[in-house]
Amino acid sequence: PSQVEFTFDSEFAEKIIPHSPALFEWVIENLCKNAVDAMKAVGVLNINLFEDETGIIIDVTDSGSGISPKNIKNVFSPGFTTKKRGWGLGLSLARRIIEDFHDGKIKVAQSQIGKGTIMQIALKTV
């Protein structure tokens, strides 16, 4: 949407990350769509890649409505949704793709009601 400011930052040297491009692209697209929904198509969306001691971290940060603490533990559960229209399968499938197909981790790194959310993917490098 035209009222979403999108930024992409990369703070790491070239590393090899074994992945399925189609599946990984779907995960990033799903996280971005969820972020835009949470911002009601107005706000800031940032994707930041950086290294830590185990591999590559990808943070998808939005300035949306945030996730309530009681819902954080459920967001990756199949069928869980807070949307009026939705099946609650996106984040559960994203977790399966990241953890089962890419040997990584995905989590809600931070979320504040009214401030936004950081979804984080951690992947091991070769």
mmCIF file of C-alpha atoms in Angstrom:
data_model
loop_
_atom_site.group_PDB
_atom_site.id
_atom_site.type_symbol
_atom_site.label_atom_id
_atom_site.label_comp_id
_atom_site.label_asym_id
_atom_site.label_seq_id
_atom_site.Cartn_x
_atom_site.Cartn_y
_atom_site.Cartn_z
ATOM 1 C CA PRO A 1 0.000 0.000 0.000
ATOM 2 C CA SER A 2 1.124 3.549 -0.739
ATOM 3 C CA GLN A 3 0.868 4.580 2.924
ATOM 4 C CA VAL A 4 3.298 1.922 4.156
ATOM 5 C CA GLU A 5 6.909 3.025 4.386
ATOM 6 C CA PHE A 6 9.046 -0.027 3.587
ATOM 7 C CA THR A 7 12.753 -0.320 4.381
ATOM 8 C CA PHE A 8 15.232 -3.159 3.974
ATOM 9 C CA ASP A 9 18.545 -3.230 5.829
ATOM 10 C CA SER A 10 21.278 -5.811 5.496
ATOM 11 C CA GLU A 11 24.232 -5.819 7.862
ATOM 12 C CA PHE A 12 26.102 -8.982 6.977
ATOM 13 C CA ALA A 13 28.657 -10.282 4.554
ATOM 14 C CA GLU A 14 27.661 -12.791 1.904
ATOM 15 C CA LYS A 15 26.837 -16.063 3.636
ATOM 16 C CA ILE A 16 25.387 -19.250 2.266
ATOM 17 C CA ILE A 17 21.962 -20.036 3.676
ATOM 18 C CA PRO A 18 20.568 -23.314 2.364
ATOM 19 C CA HIS A 19 16.924 -22.650 1.539
ATOM 20 C CA SER A 20 14.043 -23.270 -0.807
ATOM 21 C CA PRO A 21 13.541 -19.920 -2.577
ATOM 22 C CA ALA A 22 9.821 -20.494 -3.233
ATOM 23 C CA LEU A 23 9.001 -21.554 0.329
ATOM 24 C CA PHE A 24 11.170 -18.900 1.932
ATOM 25 C CA GLU A 25 9.657 -16.200 -0.291
ATOM 26 C CA TRP A 26 6.193 -17.324 0.817
ATOM 27 C CA VAL A 27 7.168 -16.982 4.510
ATOM 28 C CA ILE A 28 8.505 -13.445 4.034
ATOM 29 C CA GLU A 29 5.424 -12.497 1.990
ATOM 30 C CA ASN A 30 3.113 -13.880 4.699
ATOM 31 C CA LEU A 31 4.930 -11.963 7.453
ATOM 32 C CA CYS A 32 4.737 -8.757 5.394
ATOM 33 C CA LYS A 33 1.031 -9.215 4.640
ATOM 34 C CA ASN A 34 0.315 -9.817 8.323
ATOM 35 C CA ALA A 35 2.280 -6.668 9.187
ATOM 36 C CA VAL A 36 0.361 -4.561 6.659
ATOM 37 C CA ASP A 37 -2.922 -5.945 8.034
ATOM 38 C CA ALA A 38 -1.831 -5.094 11.596
ATOM 39 C CA MET A 39 -1.021 -1.533 10.486
ATOM 40 C CA LYS A 40 -4.319 -1.211 8.615
ATOM 41 C CA ALA A 41 -2.200 -0.363 5.521
ATOM 42 C CA VAL A 42 -0.643 2.728 7.173
ATOM 43 C CA GLY A 43 2.712 2.636 8.938
ATOM 44 C CA VAL A 44 6.300 1.462 8.787
ATOM 45 C CA LEU A 45 7.497 -2.000 7.767
ATOM 46 C CA ASN A 46 11.178 -2.911 8.015
ATOM 47 C CA ILE A 47 13.074 -6.068 7.161
ATOM 48 C CA ASN A 48 16.518 -6.225 8.761
ATOM 49 C CA LEU A 49 19.103 -8.970 8.145
ATOM 50 C CA PHE A 50 22.094 -9.313 10.436
ATOM 51 C CA GLU A 51 24.540 -11.893 11.736
ATOM 52 C CA ASP A 52 24.857 -13.310 15.203
ATOM 53 C CA GLU A 53 27.126 -16.064 16.533
ATOM 54 C CA THR A 54 24.939 -18.863 15.115
ATOM 55 C CA GLY A 55 23.924 -17.541 11.712
ATOM 56 C CA ILE A 56 21.608 -15.031 10.097
ATOM 57 C CA ILE A 57 18.725 -13.263 11.819
ATOM 58 C CA ILE A 58 15.852 -11.702 9.880
ATOM 59 C CA ASP A 59 13.627 -9.267 11.762
ATOM 60 C CA VAL A 60 10.327 -8.197 10.217
ATOM 61 C CA THR A 61 9.224 -5.134 12.190
ATOM 62 C CA ASP A 62 5.921 -3.287 11.874
ATOM 63 C CA SER A 63 4.318 -0.283 13.538
ATOM 64 C CA GLY A 64 0.975 -2.040 13.795
ATOM 65 C CA SER A 65 -1.451 -2.810 16.568
ATOM 66 C CA GLY A 66 0.762 -5.355 18.312
ATOM 67 C CA ILE A 67 -0.103 -8.783 19.689
ATOM 68 C CA SER A 68 -1.620 -9.116 23.142
ATOM 69 C CA PRO A 69 0.533 -11.090 25.588
ATOM 70 C CA LYS A 70 -2.191 -13.744 25.943
ATOM 71 C CA ASN A 71 -2.160 -14.345 22.160
ATOM 72 C CA ILE A 72 1.617 -14.511 21.617
ATOM 73 C CA LYS A 73 1.772 -18.159 22.686
ATOM 74 C CA ASN A 74 -0.994 -19.046 20.196
ATOM 75 C CA VAL A 75 -0.019 -17.175 17.021
ATOM 76 C CA PHE A 76 1.734 -20.226 15.507
ATOM 77 C CA SER A 77 -1.106 -22.640 16.366
ATOM 78 C CA PRO A 78 -3.077 -23.938 13.365
ATOM 79 C CA GLY A 79 -6.508 -22.309 13.225
ATOM 80 C CA PHE A 80 -5.658 -19.422 15.554
ATOM 81 C CA THR A 81 -6.603 -16.022 14.153
ATOM 82 C CA THR A 82 -7.732 -12.635 15.375
ATOM 83 C CA LYS A 83 -8.877 -11.588 11.901
ATOM 84 C CA LYS A 84 -12.516 -11.581 10.843
ATOM 85 C CA ARG A 85 -11.507 -13.187 7.566
ATOM 86 C CA GLY A 86 -8.755 -15.732 7.858
ATOM 87 C CA TRP A 87 -8.106 -19.375 8.446
ATOM 88 C CA GLY A 88 -5.282 -19.038 10.965
ATOM 89 C CA LEU A 89 -2.894 -21.104 8.872
ATOM 90 C CA GLY A 90 -0.304 -18.564 7.719
ATOM 91 C CA LEU A 91 1.967 -18.435 10.760
ATOM 92 C CA SER A 92 1.608 -22.145 11.512
ATOM 93 C CA LEU A 93 2.699 -22.918 7.952
ATOM 94 C CA ALA A 94 5.495 -20.330 8.195
ATOM 95 C CA ARG A 95 6.781 -22.059 11.339
ATOM 96 C CA ARG A 96 6.697 -25.443 9.638
ATOM 97 C CA ILE A 97 8.580 -24.088 6.604
ATOM 98 C CA ILE A 98 11.255 -22.392 8.729
ATOM 99 C CA GLU A 99 11.700 -25.154 11.301
ATOM 100 C CA ASP A 100 11.099 -28.351 9.293
ATOM 101 C CA PHE A 101 12.457 -27.354 5.876
ATOM 102 C CA HIS A 102 15.157 -24.846 6.841
ATOM 103 C CA ASP A 103 16.262 -26.065 10.296
ATOM 104 C CA GLY A 104 15.658 -22.568 11.664
ATOM 105 C CA LYS A 105 13.503 -20.877 14.258
ATOM 106 C CA ILE A 106 10.726 -18.297 14.002
ATOM 107 C CA LYS A 107 9.265 -16.391 16.929
ATOM 108 C CA VAL A 108 7.584 -13.232 18.127
ATOM 109 C CA ALA A 109 10.722 -11.404 19.294
ATOM 110 C CA GLN A 110 8.827 -8.420 20.664
ATOM 111 C CA SER A 111 5.335 -6.977 20.587
ATOM 112 C CA GLN A 112 3.612 -4.060 22.258
ATOM 113 C CA ILE A 113 -0.041 -3.192 21.937
ATOM 114 C CA GLY A 114 -0.366 -0.027 19.869
ATOM 115 C CA LYS A 115 3.373 0.045 19.053
ATOM 116 C CA GLY A 116 4.021 -2.915 16.760
ATOM 117 C CA THR A 117 5.658 -6.308 16.487
ATOM 118 C CA ILE A 118 8.992 -7.855 15.589
ATOM 119 C CA MET A 119 8.776 -11.315 14.046
ATOM 120 C CA GLN A 120 12.195 -12.969 13.986
ATOM 121 C CA ILE A 121 13.633 -15.784 11.856
ATOM 122 C CA ALA A 122 16.961 -17.363 12.792
ATOM 123 C CA LEU A 123 18.803 -19.460 10.217
ATOM 124 C CA LYS A 124 22.105 -21.303 10.414
ATOM 125 C CA THR A 125 24.771 -20.497 7.836
ATOM 126 C CA VAL A 126 26.942 -23.033 6.062
#
